[in-house]
mmCIF file of C-alpha atoms and ligand atoms in Angstrom:
data_model
loop_
_atom_site.group_PDB
_atom_site.id
_atom_site.type_symbol
_atom_site.label_atom_id
_atom_site.label_comp_id
_atom_site.label_asym_id
_atom_site.label_seq_id
_atom_site.Cartn_x
_atom_site.Cartn_y
_atom_site.Cartn_z
ATOM 1 C CA MET A 1356 -65.496 20.858 -188.920
ATOM 2 C CA LYS A 1357 -65.394 24.176 -187.123
ATOM 3 C CA LEU A 1358 -68.699 25.467 -186.918
ATOM 4 C CA LEU A 1359 -70.221 29.129 -185.812
ATOM 5 C CA VAL A 1360 -73.460 28.539 -183.874
ATOM 6 C CA THR A 1361 -75.245 31.984 -183.018
ATOM 7 C CA GLY A 1362 -77.799 31.774 -180.491
ATOM 8 C CA GLY A 1363 -76.627 28.776 -178.614
ATOM 9 C CA LEU A 1364 -77.179 30.253 -174.684
ATOM 10 C CA GLY A 1365 -80.961 29.942 -175.989
ATOM 11 C CA PHE A 1366 -83.521 26.422 -175.768
ATOM 12 C CA ILE A 1367 -82.619 25.146 -179.277
ATOM 13 C CA GLY A 1368 -79.172 26.547 -179.585
ATOM 14 C CA SER A 1369 -77.841 24.898 -176.384
ATOM 15 C CA ASN A 1370 -79.729 21.890 -177.316
ATOM 16 C CA PHE A 1371 -78.071 21.297 -181.503
ATOM 17 C CA ILE A 1372 -74.496 22.346 -179.401
ATOM 18 C CA ARG A 1373 -74.230 20.039 -176.823
ATOM 19 C CA LEU A 1374 -75.811 17.406 -179.362
ATOM 20 C CA VAL A 1375 -73.260 18.435 -182.186
ATOM 21 C CA LEU A 1376 -70.107 17.597 -179.433
ATOM 22 C CA ARG A 1377 -71.717 14.471 -178.469
ATOM 23 C CA GLU A 1378 -72.420 12.942 -182.360
ATOM 24 C CA ARG A 1379 -69.779 14.518 -183.333
ATOM 25 C CA PRO A 1380 -66.511 14.374 -181.289
ATOM 26 C CA GLU A 1381 -64.040 15.913 -183.858
ATOM 27 C CA TRP A 1382 -66.171 18.846 -184.693
ATOM 28 C CA SER A 1383 -65.704 22.193 -182.730
ATOM 29 C CA VAL A 1384 -68.447 24.856 -182.174
ATOM 30 C CA THR A 1385 -68.256 28.949 -181.504
ATOM 31 C CA ASN A 1386 -71.209 30.266 -180.065
ATOM 32 C CA LEU A 1387 -71.766 34.018 -180.965
ATOM 33 C CA ASP A 1388 -74.908 34.816 -178.501
ATOM 34 C CA LEU A 1389 -75.708 38.339 -177.053
ATOM 35 C CA VAL A 1390 -77.262 36.575 -174.252
ATOM 36 C CA THR A 1391 -80.610 38.866 -174.279
ATOM 37 C CA TYR A 1392 -83.108 38.219 -171.443
ATOM 38 C CA ALA A 1393 -83.936 34.347 -173.173
ATOM 39 C CA GLY A 1394 -79.753 33.744 -173.917
ATOM 40 C CA ASN A 1395 -78.684 32.070 -170.209
ATOM 41 C CA PRO A 1396 -75.241 30.476 -170.053
ATOM 42 C CA ALA A 1397 -76.569 28.095 -167.200
ATOM 43 C CA ASN A 1398 -78.284 26.229 -170.512
ATOM 44 C CA LEU A 1399 -74.447 25.034 -171.378
ATOM 45 C CA ARG A 1400 -71.949 25.106 -168.012
ATOM 46 C CA ASP A 1401 -71.740 20.803 -168.874
ATOM 47 C CA LEU A 1402 -69.585 22.338 -171.337
ATOM 48 C CA ASP A 1403 -67.464 25.211 -169.671
ATOM 49 C CA SER A 1404 -64.482 23.481 -169.391
ATOM 50 C CA ASP A 1405 -64.699 21.524 -173.335
ATOM 51 C CA PRO A 1406 -61.281 22.853 -175.034
ATOM 52 C CA ARG A 1407 -64.288 22.144 -177.873
ATOM 53 C CA TYR A 1408 -66.620 25.040 -177.403
ATOM 54 C CA CYS A 1409 -65.577 28.158 -177.699
ATOM 55 C CA PHE A 1410 -68.091 31.164 -175.985
ATOM 56 C CA VAL A 1411 -68.439 34.967 -177.649
ATOM 57 C CA LYS A 1412 -70.676 37.189 -176.701
ATOM 58 C CA GLY A 1413 -71.884 39.839 -179.695
ATOM 59 C CA ASP A 1414 -74.726 40.851 -181.290
ATOM 60 C CA ILE A 1415 -75.557 39.096 -185.046
ATOM 61 C CA ALA A 1416 -76.284 42.559 -186.400
ATOM 62 C CA ASP A 1417 -73.191 43.632 -185.731
ATOM 63 C CA GLY A 1418 -71.083 43.264 -189.031
ATOM 64 C CA VAL A 1419 -67.416 44.220 -186.927
ATOM 65 C CA ALA A 1420 -68.309 41.187 -184.534
ATOM 66 C CA VAL A 1421 -69.745 38.559 -186.760
ATOM 67 C CA SER A 1422 -66.691 38.914 -189.191
ATOM 68 C CA LYS A 1423 -64.622 38.245 -186.298
ATOM 69 C CA ALA A 1424 -66.577 34.976 -184.892
ATOM 70 C CA ILE A 1425 -67.041 33.777 -188.543
ATOM 71 C CA GLU A 1426 -62.823 33.652 -189.316
ATOM 72 C CA GLY A 1427 -61.471 30.436 -189.377
ATOM 73 C CA CYS A 1428 -65.401 28.604 -189.703
ATOM 74 C CA ASP A 1429 -66.439 26.145 -192.519
ATOM 75 C CA ALA A 1430 -70.145 26.515 -191.429
ATOM 76 C CA VAL A 1431 -72.825 28.844 -189.443
ATOM 77 C CA VAL A 1432 -75.980 27.954 -188.016
ATOM 78 C CA ASN A 1433 -78.389 30.602 -187.410
ATOM 79 C CA PHE A 1434 -80.686 30.261 -184.185
ATOM 80 C CA ALA A 1435 -80.249 33.507 -182.663
ATOM 81 C CA ALA A 1436 -83.725 35.518 -182.602
ATOM 82 C CA GLU A 1437 -86.151 37.214 -180.398
ATOM 83 C CA SER A 1438 -88.510 34.210 -180.570
ATOM 84 C CA HIS A 1439 -91.572 34.803 -179.297
ATOM 85 C CA VAL A 1440 -94.851 35.967 -180.919
ATOM 86 C CA ASP A 1441 -96.150 37.285 -177.282
ATOM 87 C CA ARG A 1442 -93.169 40.073 -177.256
ATOM 88 C CA SER A 1443 -93.935 40.424 -181.125
ATOM 89 C CA ILE A 1444 -97.575 41.933 -180.063
ATOM 90 C CA MET A 1445 -96.327 43.807 -177.396
ATOM 91 C CA SER A 1446 -92.892 45.138 -179.511
ATOM 92 C CA ALA A 1447 -92.186 44.588 -182.600
ATOM 93 C CA ALA A 1448 -88.807 46.695 -183.096
ATOM 94 C CA PRO A 1449 -86.473 44.303 -181.400
ATOM 95 C CA PHE A 1450 -88.051 41.318 -183.871
ATOM 96 C CA VAL A 1451 -86.730 43.395 -186.700
ATOM 97 C CA ARG A 1452 -83.152 44.192 -185.507
ATOM 98 C CA THR A 1453 -82.448 40.350 -185.040
ATOM 99 C CA ASN A 1454 -84.490 38.350 -186.972
ATOM 100 C CA VAL A 1455 -84.012 40.860 -190.311
ATOM 101 C CA THR A 1456 -81.103 42.862 -189.907
ATOM 102 C CA GLY A 1457 -79.507 40.033 -188.241
ATOM 103 C CA THR A 1458 -80.088 37.719 -190.849
ATOM 104 C CA LEU A 1459 -78.957 40.029 -193.876
ATOM 105 C CA VAL A 1460 -75.550 40.785 -191.672
ATOM 106 C CA LEU A 1461 -75.218 36.612 -191.575
ATOM 107 C CA LEU A 1462 -75.803 36.570 -194.929
ATOM 108 C CA GLU A 1463 -73.007 39.622 -196.096
ATOM 109 C CA ALA A 1464 -70.760 37.802 -193.749
ATOM 110 C CA VAL A 1465 -71.154 34.316 -195.249
ATOM 111 C CA ARG A 1466 -70.799 35.903 -198.690
ATOM 112 C CA GLU A 1467 -67.439 37.295 -197.957
ATOM 113 C CA HIS A 1468 -65.894 34.216 -195.843
ATOM 114 C CA GLY A 1469 -67.902 31.243 -198.032
ATOM 115 C CA GLY A 1470 -69.320 28.069 -196.386
ATOM 116 C CA ARG A 1471 -72.827 26.765 -195.451
ATOM 117 C CA LEU A 1472 -75.542 29.059 -193.655
ATOM 118 C CA VAL A 1473 -78.114 26.841 -192.169
ATOM 119 C CA HIS A 1474 -80.952 29.464 -191.213
ATOM 120 C CA VAL A 1475 -83.675 27.881 -188.504
ATOM 121 C CA SER A 1476 -86.661 29.358 -189.314
ATOM 122 C CA THR A 1477 -90.469 27.932 -188.115
ATOM 123 C CA ASP A 1478 -93.823 26.210 -189.926
ATOM 124 C CA GLU A 1479 -95.392 30.206 -188.544
ATOM 125 C CA VAL A 1480 -93.915 31.653 -191.557
ATOM 126 C CA TYR A 1481 -96.729 29.714 -193.379
ATOM 127 C CA GLY A 1482 -99.471 31.136 -191.416
ATOM 128 C CA THR A 1483 -102.967 29.615 -189.988
ATOM 129 C CA LEU A 1484 -104.605 26.442 -191.061
ATOM 130 C CA GLY A 1485 -108.351 25.686 -191.146
ATOM 131 C CA PRO A 1486 -109.316 22.426 -189.169
ATOM 132 C CA GLY A 1487 -109.195 20.059 -192.467
ATOM 133 C CA ASP A 1488 -107.028 22.214 -194.611
ATOM 134 C CA PRO A 1489 -103.473 19.568 -195.281
ATOM 135 C CA PRO A 1490 -100.175 20.208 -193.426
ATOM 136 C CA PHE A 1491 -97.638 23.200 -194.992
ATOM 137 C CA THR A 1492 -95.440 22.113 -197.340
ATOM 138 C CA GLU A 1493 -92.401 23.552 -197.968
ATOM 139 C CA ARG A 1494 -94.636 25.249 -201.421
ATOM 140 C CA THR A 1495 -97.274 26.709 -198.988
ATOM 141 C CA PRO A 1496 -96.871 30.143 -199.297
ATOM 142 C CA LEU A 1497 -95.752 32.832 -196.887
ATOM 143 C CA ASP A 1498 -98.583 34.255 -194.439
ATOM 144 C CA PRO A 1499 -97.685 35.556 -191.371
ATOM 145 C CA THR A 1500 -99.573 36.638 -188.957
ATOM 146 C CA SER A 1501 -97.492 37.916 -185.900
ATOM 147 C CA PRO A 1502 -94.514 40.391 -186.119
ATOM 148 C CA TYR A 1503 -92.636 37.597 -184.937
ATOM 149 C CA ALA A 1504 -93.684 35.497 -187.713
ATOM 150 C CA ALA A 1505 -93.023 38.489 -190.396
ATOM 151 C CA SER A 1506 -89.838 39.257 -189.566
ATOM 152 C CA LYS A 1507 -88.851 35.086 -189.782
ATOM 153 C CA ALA A 1508 -90.793 35.549 -193.295
ATOM 154 C CA ALA A 1509 -88.610 38.421 -194.443
ATOM 155 C CA ALA A 1510 -85.199 36.831 -193.328
ATOM 156 C CA ASP A 1511 -86.086 33.351 -195.206
ATOM 157 C CA LEU A 1512 -86.670 35.529 -198.052
ATOM 158 C CA LEU A 1513 -83.472 37.135 -198.196
ATOM 159 C CA VAL A 1514 -81.826 34.102 -197.418
ATOM 160 C CA LEU A 1515 -83.351 32.695 -200.630
ATOM 161 C CA ALA A 1516 -82.252 36.001 -202.517
ATOM 162 C CA PHE A 1517 -78.975 35.647 -200.542
ATOM 163 C CA ALA A 1518 -78.532 31.888 -202.959
ATOM 164 C CA LYS A 1519 -79.808 33.040 -205.620
ATOM 165 C CA THR A 1520 -78.312 35.817 -206.488
ATOM 166 C CA HIS A 1521 -75.217 35.802 -204.729
ATOM 167 C CA GLY A 1522 -75.179 31.901 -204.900
ATOM 168 C CA ILE A 1523 -74.569 31.446 -201.347
ATOM 169 C CA ASP A 1524 -74.806 28.216 -199.837
ATOM 170 C CA ALA A 1525 -77.774 28.579 -198.011
ATOM 171 C CA VAL A 1526 -80.369 25.953 -196.277
ATOM 172 C CA ILE A 1527 -83.502 26.984 -194.150
ATOM 173 C CA THR A 1528 -85.420 24.588 -192.020
ATOM 174 C CA ARG A 1529 -88.765 25.596 -190.972
ATOM 175 C CA CYS A 1530 -89.764 23.470 -187.922
ATOM 176 C CA CYS A 1531 -92.926 23.250 -185.620
ATOM 177 C CA ASN A 1532 -93.331 23.963 -182.119
ATOM 178 C CA ASN A 1533 -90.560 22.749 -179.507
ATOM 179 C CA TYR A 1534 -90.647 21.619 -176.105
ATOM 180 C CA GLY A 1535 -88.225 19.979 -174.175
ATOM 181 C CA PRO A 1536 -85.062 20.839 -171.470
ATOM 182 C CA TYR A 1537 -84.394 24.452 -171.014
ATOM 183 C CA GLN A 1538 -87.121 26.277 -173.077
ATOM 184 C CA PHE A 1539 -87.708 29.329 -171.413
ATOM 185 C CA PRO A 1540 -91.188 29.664 -169.260
ATOM 186 C CA GLU A 1541 -92.197 32.383 -171.597
ATOM 187 C CA LYS A 1542 -93.678 28.987 -174.041
ATOM 188 C CA LEU A 1543 -97.131 27.189 -173.417
ATOM 189 C CA ILE A 1544 -95.256 23.738 -172.678
ATOM 190 C CA PRO A 1545 -92.272 25.231 -170.433
ATOM 191 C CA LEU A 1546 -95.099 27.570 -168.918
ATOM 192 C CA MET A 1547 -97.827 25.460 -167.638
ATOM 193 C CA ILE A 1548 -95.134 22.838 -166.145
ATOM 194 C CA THR A 1549 -94.036 25.706 -164.021
ATOM 195 C CA ASN A 1550 -97.697 27.272 -162.675
ATOM 196 C CA ALA A 1551 -98.370 23.604 -162.072
ATOM 197 C CA ILE A 1552 -95.634 22.971 -159.685
ATOM 198 C CA GLU A 1553 -96.226 26.306 -158.274
ATOM 199 C CA GLY A 1554 -99.969 25.894 -158.004
ATOM 200 C CA LYS A 1555 -100.333 28.773 -159.991
ATOM 201 C CA ARG A 1556 -103.254 29.797 -162.279
ATOM 202 C CA LEU A 1557 -102.770 28.204 -166.340
ATOM 203 C CA PRO A 1558 -103.742 31.043 -168.423
ATOM 204 C CA VAL A 1559 -105.507 29.508 -171.448
ATOM 205 C CA TYR A 1560 -105.775 31.619 -174.601
ATOM 206 C CA GLY A 1561 -109.438 31.808 -175.898
ATOM 207 C CA ASP A 1562 -110.921 28.769 -175.995
ATOM 208 C CA GLY A 1563 -108.018 26.542 -176.272
ATOM 209 C CA ARG A 1564 -109.725 24.754 -179.285
ATOM 210 C CA GLN A 1565 -105.969 25.857 -181.178
ATOM 211 C CA VAL A 1566 -103.813 23.142 -182.614
ATOM 212 C CA ARG A 1567 -100.290 22.849 -182.694
ATOM 213 C CA ASP A 1568 -97.947 20.113 -184.021
ATOM 214 C CA TRP A 1569 -95.356 19.378 -181.081
ATOM 215 C CA ILE A 1570 -91.844 18.393 -181.869
ATOM 216 C CA HIS A 1571 -89.195 17.277 -178.567
ATOM 217 C CA VAL A 1572 -85.983 19.685 -179.198
ATOM 218 C CA GLU A 1573 -83.613 16.866 -179.405
ATOM 219 C CA ASP A 1574 -85.751 15.350 -182.289
ATOM 220 C CA HIS A 1575 -85.263 19.353 -183.945
ATOM 221 C CA ALA A 1576 -81.928 19.893 -183.635
ATOM 222 C CA SER A 1577 -81.335 16.353 -185.536
ATOM 223 C CA GLY A 1578 -82.619 17.258 -188.683
ATOM 224 C CA VAL A 1579 -80.590 20.908 -188.152
ATOM 225 C CA LEU A 1580 -77.885 18.780 -188.282
ATOM 226 C CA ALA A 1581 -78.819 16.676 -191.198
ATOM 227 C CA ALA A 1582 -79.832 19.522 -192.990
ATOM 228 C CA LEU A 1583 -76.155 21.265 -192.377
ATOM 229 C CA GLU A 1584 -74.417 17.469 -193.312
ATOM 230 C CA ARG A 1585 -77.148 16.550 -195.855
ATOM 231 C CA GLY A 1586 -79.280 19.394 -197.443
ATOM 232 C CA ARG A 1587 -79.299 20.771 -200.537
ATOM 233 C CA PRO A 1588 -78.191 23.781 -201.137
ATOM 234 C CA GLY A 1589 -80.927 26.696 -201.721
ATOM 235 C CA ALA A 1590 -83.271 24.156 -200.185
ATOM 236 C CA VAL A 1591 -86.129 24.309 -197.571
ATOM 237 C CA TYR A 1592 -87.163 21.772 -195.744
ATOM 238 C CA ASN A 1593 -90.399 21.379 -192.762
ATOM 239 C CA PHE A 1594 -89.717 19.519 -189.837
ATOM 240 C CA GLY A 1595 -92.292 17.896 -187.657
ATOM 241 C CA SER A 1596 -93.402 14.751 -185.904
ATOM 242 C CA ARG A 1597 -96.961 14.978 -187.029
ATOM 243 C CA ALA A 1598 -98.292 15.052 -183.334
ATOM 244 C CA GLU A 1599 -101.061 17.989 -183.745
ATOM 245 C CA ARG A 1600 -102.825 18.595 -179.938
ATOM 246 C CA TYR A 1601 -105.345 21.295 -178.769
ATOM 247 C CA ASN A 1602 -103.625 23.409 -176.597
ATOM 248 C CA LEU A 1603 -106.399 22.357 -173.822
ATOM 249 C CA ASP A 1604 -105.533 19.052 -173.835
ATOM 250 C CA VAL A 1605 -101.974 19.934 -173.586
ATOM 251 C CA VAL A 1606 -102.661 21.647 -170.735
ATOM 252 C CA HIS A 1607 -104.724 19.045 -168.990
ATOM 253 C CA ARG A 1608 -101.904 16.578 -169.463
ATOM 254 C CA ILE A 1609 -99.665 18.506 -167.941
ATOM 255 C CA VAL A 1610 -101.884 19.115 -165.025
ATOM 256 C CA GLU A 1611 -101.747 14.988 -164.395
ATOM 257 C CA LEU A 1612 -97.889 14.650 -164.786
ATOM 258 C CA VAL A 1613 -97.808 17.443 -162.485
ATOM 259 C CA GLY A 1614 -100.305 15.961 -160.125
ATOM 260 C CA ALA A 1615 -101.954 19.757 -159.916
ATOM 261 C CA ASP A 1616 -105.147 20.919 -159.544
ATOM 262 C CA PRO A 1617 -107.238 21.040 -162.394
ATOM 263 C CA GLY A 1618 -109.007 24.249 -161.261
ATOM 264 C CA LEU A 1619 -105.611 25.901 -161.984
ATOM 265 C CA VAL A 1620 -106.926 25.589 -165.693
ATOM 266 C CA GLU A 1621 -108.059 29.480 -166.756
ATOM 267 C CA HIS A 1622 -109.697 30.507 -170.099
ATOM 268 C CA VAL A 1623 -108.002 34.434 -170.620
ATOM 269 C CA LYS A 1624 -108.694 37.084 -173.367
ATOM 270 C CA ASP A 1625 -106.862 35.700 -176.526
ATOM 271 C CA ARG A 1626 -103.852 36.770 -178.416
ATOM 272 C CA PRO A 1627 -104.867 38.755 -180.901
ATOM 273 C CA ALA A 1628 -104.341 37.548 -185.007
ATOM 274 C CA HIS A 1629 -103.607 33.893 -183.207
ATOM 275 C CA ASP A 1630 -103.232 31.293 -185.791
ATOM 276 C CA ARG A 1631 -105.663 28.197 -185.580
ATOM 277 C CA ARG A 1632 -103.913 25.124 -187.042
ATOM 278 C CA TYR A 1633 -100.445 24.412 -187.736
ATOM 279 C CA ALA A 1634 -99.301 21.532 -188.916
ATOM 280 C CA ILE A 1635 -96.283 20.373 -190.711
ATOM 281 C CA ASP A 1636 -95.745 17.722 -193.764
ATOM 282 C CA PRO A 1637 -92.065 16.053 -193.164
ATOM 283 C CA SER A 1638 -91.667 14.115 -196.164
ATOM 284 C CA LEU A 1639 -89.387 16.270 -198.088
ATOM 285 C CA ALA A 1640 -87.166 15.931 -195.520
ATOM 286 C CA GLU A 1641 -87.494 12.034 -194.205
ATOM 287 C CA ARG A 1642 -86.418 11.534 -198.308
ATOM 288 C CA GLU A 1643 -83.954 13.672 -198.943
ATOM 289 C CA LEU A 1644 -82.090 14.023 -195.439
ATOM 290 C CA GLY A 1645 -83.139 10.598 -193.818
ATOM 291 C CA TRP A 1646 -84.433 12.187 -190.613
ATOM 292 C CA ARG A 1647 -87.162 11.061 -188.606
ATOM 293 C CA PRO A 1648 -88.430 12.611 -185.209
ATOM 294 C CA ALA A 1649 -87.362 9.622 -182.187
ATOM 295 C CA ARG A 1650 -89.810 10.172 -179.717
ATOM 296 C CA SER A 1651 -93.554 10.295 -179.145
ATOM 297 C CA PHE A 1652 -95.570 13.298 -177.980
ATOM 298 C CA ASP A 1653 -96.444 11.677 -175.305
ATOM 299 C CA GLU A 1654 -93.270 10.299 -174.064
ATOM 300 C CA GLY A 1655 -90.853 13.737 -175.071
ATOM 301 C CA LEU A 1656 -93.737 14.834 -172.987
ATOM 302 C CA GLU A 1657 -93.519 13.338 -169.600
ATOM 303 C CA GLN A 1658 -89.638 13.359 -169.731
ATOM 304 C CA THR A 1659 -89.870 17.377 -170.059
ATOM 305 C CA VAL A 1660 -91.963 17.377 -166.925
ATOM 306 C CA ARG A 1661 -89.771 15.363 -164.525
ATOM 307 C CA TRP A 1662 -86.978 17.683 -166.041
ATOM 308 C CA PHE A 1663 -88.688 20.620 -164.801
ATOM 309 C CA GLN A 1664 -89.209 18.410 -161.524
ATOM 310 C CA ASP A 1665 -85.335 17.843 -161.316
ATOM 311 C CA ASN A 1666 -84.043 21.599 -162.469
ATOM 312 C CA ARG A 1667 -86.287 24.076 -160.112
ATOM 313 C CA GLU A 1668 -83.083 25.556 -159.460
ATOM 314 C CA TRP A 1669 -82.755 26.285 -163.309
ATOM 315 C CA TRP A 1670 -86.040 27.759 -163.938
ATOM 316 C CA SER A 1671 -86.835 29.458 -160.141
ATOM 317 C CA ALA A 1672 -83.295 31.569 -161.412
ATOM 318 C CA VAL A 1673 -85.227 32.186 -164.946
ATOM 319 C CA LYS A 1674 -88.301 33.718 -163.560
ATOM 320 C CA ASP A 1675 -86.857 36.948 -162.066
ATOM 321 C CA GLY A 1676 -87.484 40.071 -162.024
ATOM 322 C CA SER A 1677 -87.984 40.994 -165.408
ATOM 323 C CA TYR A 1678 -89.739 37.879 -166.284
ATOM 324 C CA GLN A 1679 -91.739 38.916 -163.719
ATOM 325 C CA ARG A 1680 -92.465 42.427 -164.936
ATOM 326 C CA PHE A 1681 -93.382 41.061 -168.645
ATOM 327 C CA TYR A 1682 -95.739 38.184 -167.145
ATOM 328 C CA GLN A 1683 -97.602 41.445 -165.435
ATOM 329 C CA GLU A 1684 -97.597 43.081 -168.072
ATOM 330 C CA TRP A 1685 -98.577 40.366 -170.401
ATOM 331 C CA TYR A 1686 -100.932 38.647 -168.519
ATOM 332 C CA GLY A 1687 -102.092 40.918 -165.822
ATOM 333 C CA GLY A 1688 -105.200 42.268 -167.853
ATOM 334 C CA ARG A 1689 -105.968 39.133 -169.543
ATOM 335 C CA SER A 1690 -108.361 37.458 -166.945
HETATM 336 P P1 NAD B 425 -84.794 31.706 -177.583
HETATM 337 O O1 NAD B 425 -85.814 32.708 -177.505
HETATM 338 O O2 NAD B 425 -84.631 30.262 -176.333
HETATM 339 O O3 NAD B 425 -83.204 31.795 -177.563
HETATM 340 C C1 NAD B 425 -82.802 33.198 -178.977
HETATM 341 C C2 NAD B 425 -81.122 33.172 -178.574
HETATM 342 O O4 NAD B 425 -80.396 34.066 -179.445
HETATM 343 C C3 NAD B 425 -80.738 33.586 -177.224
HETATM 344 O O5 NAD B 425 -80.065 32.626 -176.504
HETATM 345 C C4 NAD B 425 -80.705 35.015 -177.670
HETATM 346 O O6 NAD B 425 -79.621 35.383 -176.657
HETATM 347 C C5 NAD B 425 -79.679 34.904 -178.799
HETATM 348 N N1 NAD B 425 -79.788 36.210 -179.381
HETATM 349 C C6 NAD B 425 -80.818 36.886 -179.746
HETATM 350 N N2 NAD B 425 -81.044 38.086 -180.048
HETATM 351 C C7 NAD B 425 -79.530 38.008 -180.887
HETATM 352 C C8 NAD B 425 -78.703 38.777 -181.384
HETATM 353 N N3 NAD B 425 -78.938 39.811 -182.047
HETATM 354 N N4 NAD B 425 -77.319 38.629 -181.257
HETATM 355 C C9 NAD B 425 -77.031 36.926 -180.853
HETATM 356 N N5 NAD B 425 -77.904 35.980 -180.204
HETATM 357 C C10 NAD B 425 -78.823 36.528 -179.962
HETATM 358 O O7 NAD B 425 -85.251 30.610 -179.208
HETATM 359 P P2 NAD B 425 -85.419 29.173 -179.173
HETATM 360 O O8 NAD B 425 -86.758 29.259 -179.083
HETATM 361 O O9 NAD B 425 -84.022 28.299 -179.522
HETATM 362 O O10 NAD B 425 -85.291 29.725 -181.071
HETATM 363 C C11 NAD B 425 -84.088 29.473 -182.074
HETATM 364 C C12 NAD B 425 -84.806 29.599 -183.480
HETATM 365 O O11 NAD B 425 -85.307 28.497 -183.759
HETATM 366 C C13 NAD B 425 -85.151 30.662 -183.782
HETATM 367 O O12 NAD B 425 -84.700 31.752 -184.921
HETATM 368 C C14 NAD B 425 -86.388 30.032 -183.860
HETATM 369 O O13 NAD B 425 -87.339 31.675 -184.899
HETATM 370 C C15 NAD B 425 -86.495 29.170 -184.460
HETATM 371 N N6 NAD B 425 -87.401 28.371 -183.644
HETATM 372 C C16 NAD B 425 -88.352 27.973 -182.520
HETATM 373 C C17 NAD B 425 -89.322 27.015 -182.019
HETATM 374 C C18 NAD B 425 -89.386 26.680 -180.599
HETATM 375 O O14 NAD B 425 -91.013 26.067 -180.538
HETATM 376 N N7 NAD B 425 -89.412 27.653 -180.042
HETATM 377 C C19 NAD B 425 -90.083 26.415 -183.487
HETATM 378 C C20 NAD B 425 -89.058 26.834 -184.956
HETATM 379 C C21 NAD B 425 -88.338 27.488 -185.223
HETATM 380 P P1 TYD B 426 -96.416 29.907 -177.649
HETATM 381 O O1 TYD B 426 -95.729 28.463 -176.716
HETATM 382 O O2 TYD B 426 -96.174 31.135 -177.821
HETATM 383 O O3 TYD B 426 -96.175 29.220 -179.073
HETATM 384 P P2 TYD B 426 -96.558 29.479 -180.864
HETATM 385 O O4 TYD B 426 -97.950 30.660 -180.633
HETATM 386 O O5 TYD B 426 -95.757 30.397 -181.375
HETATM 387 O O6 TYD B 426 -97.347 28.687 -181.176
HETATM 388 O O7 TYD B 426 -97.730 29.109 -177.896
HETATM 389 C C1 TYD B 426 -97.996 27.474 -178.150
HETATM 390 C C2 TYD B 426 -99.815 28.195 -178.327
HETATM 391 O O8 TYD B 426 -100.011 27.883 -176.188
HETATM 392 C C3 TYD B 426 -100.335 28.860 -178.613
HETATM 393 O O9 TYD B 426 -101.701 28.750 -179.353
HETATM 394 C C4 TYD B 426 -100.915 30.221 -177.700
HETATM 395 C C5 TYD B 426 -101.341 29.464 -176.802
HETATM 396 N N1 TYD B 426 -100.616 29.684 -175.512
HETATM 397 C C6 TYD B 426 -101.604 29.680 -174.220
HETATM 398 O O10 TYD B 426 -102.517 29.642 -174.355
HETATM 399 N N2 TYD B 426 -101.699 30.493 -173.181
HETATM 400 C C7 TYD B 426 -100.190 30.603 -172.798
HETATM 401 O O11 TYD B 426 -99.706 31.516 -171.912
HETATM 402 C C8 TYD B 426 -99.228 30.358 -173.954
HETATM 403 C C9 TYD B 426 -97.753 31.157 -173.487
HETATM 404 C C10 TYD B 426 -98.993 29.960 -175.234
#
């Protein structure tokens, strides 16, 4: 199998490529990535000299670059995206360009070239749940609240429309919140771990009683591989690990694991339109794909804290000048 992976220098894409080349030694991977602030060549440094891996710098919204990259490939897995809710609140345009226009360009290329497309989406397209609501299923209506989630929902609808209208072979995956090695420290878990290690304040939005369902990135990656190999054309699969946690409990556990001062935890002004709860019903993926997450949240979080403690060089380089400017702009006025 010759695979085109887009956004493979990001958090989940890099973990997916590493998993694929480990589990499917006869496969090869071309990685098309624009190398935005979130795309980091250091995430796949270990594959630099692997002949099965080829990196191409390019934009999924650029039809010429995509047509060239897809040449000779049997399937495409699309991870390329603007992925952070807070940045989408600051400026939505890059989200529409990459997540919507970029997906459309990929769809046109797949339509022309053939082969399967796995489009990696998110549970955030379903909007928010109340405390007693049942978890999201694949039939839950789309009701996104953030510009990020709205751009992902728009892309999902385009993928489904191309599957129906043009008969392309596409599968959509919608996963809950990921955590693990190489996650950019703008998201809750790596931000809290790295700040705790540095003795910096730990900014919890509002009362911290929002709920997220957490999955280790390698469990998500194995689900995407299962969808690629065994997914039904036109199907949507939810991935989750039935690990709902309050944000505040996650932050306090990180403080404990790092051995930081609990006084660093600080409640700050809430994110606008902050979704209160996400929860996923993964039974369709379990049944049809034979997929199951392999790690519990407790062991995965411990392992992740250790990874960040052991890889300070990686995240110190990532928390560079542009990161500091983002941090100041977003968190500066929140206390
Ligand atoms: P990320 O922000 O870490 O990485 C995104 C990657 O896409 C980067 O390497 C970036 O350089 C690349 N990219 C951005 N714009 C591009 C463009 N126009 N052309 C080519 N490459 C481009 O994101 P992530 O956390 O790895 O998320 C990957 C996918 O998984 C996204 O589609 C996201 O919506 C989805 N997802 C993420 C989570 C999560 O918890 N992180 C959960 C569910 C679904
Ligand atoms: P995040 O990692 O941004 O993922 P998402 O918003 O896509 O779920 O945030 C996870 C949860 O943590 C979410 O409820 C917002 C909250 N949060 C904080 O309380 N403080 C922070 O600094 C960040 C980044 C997130």
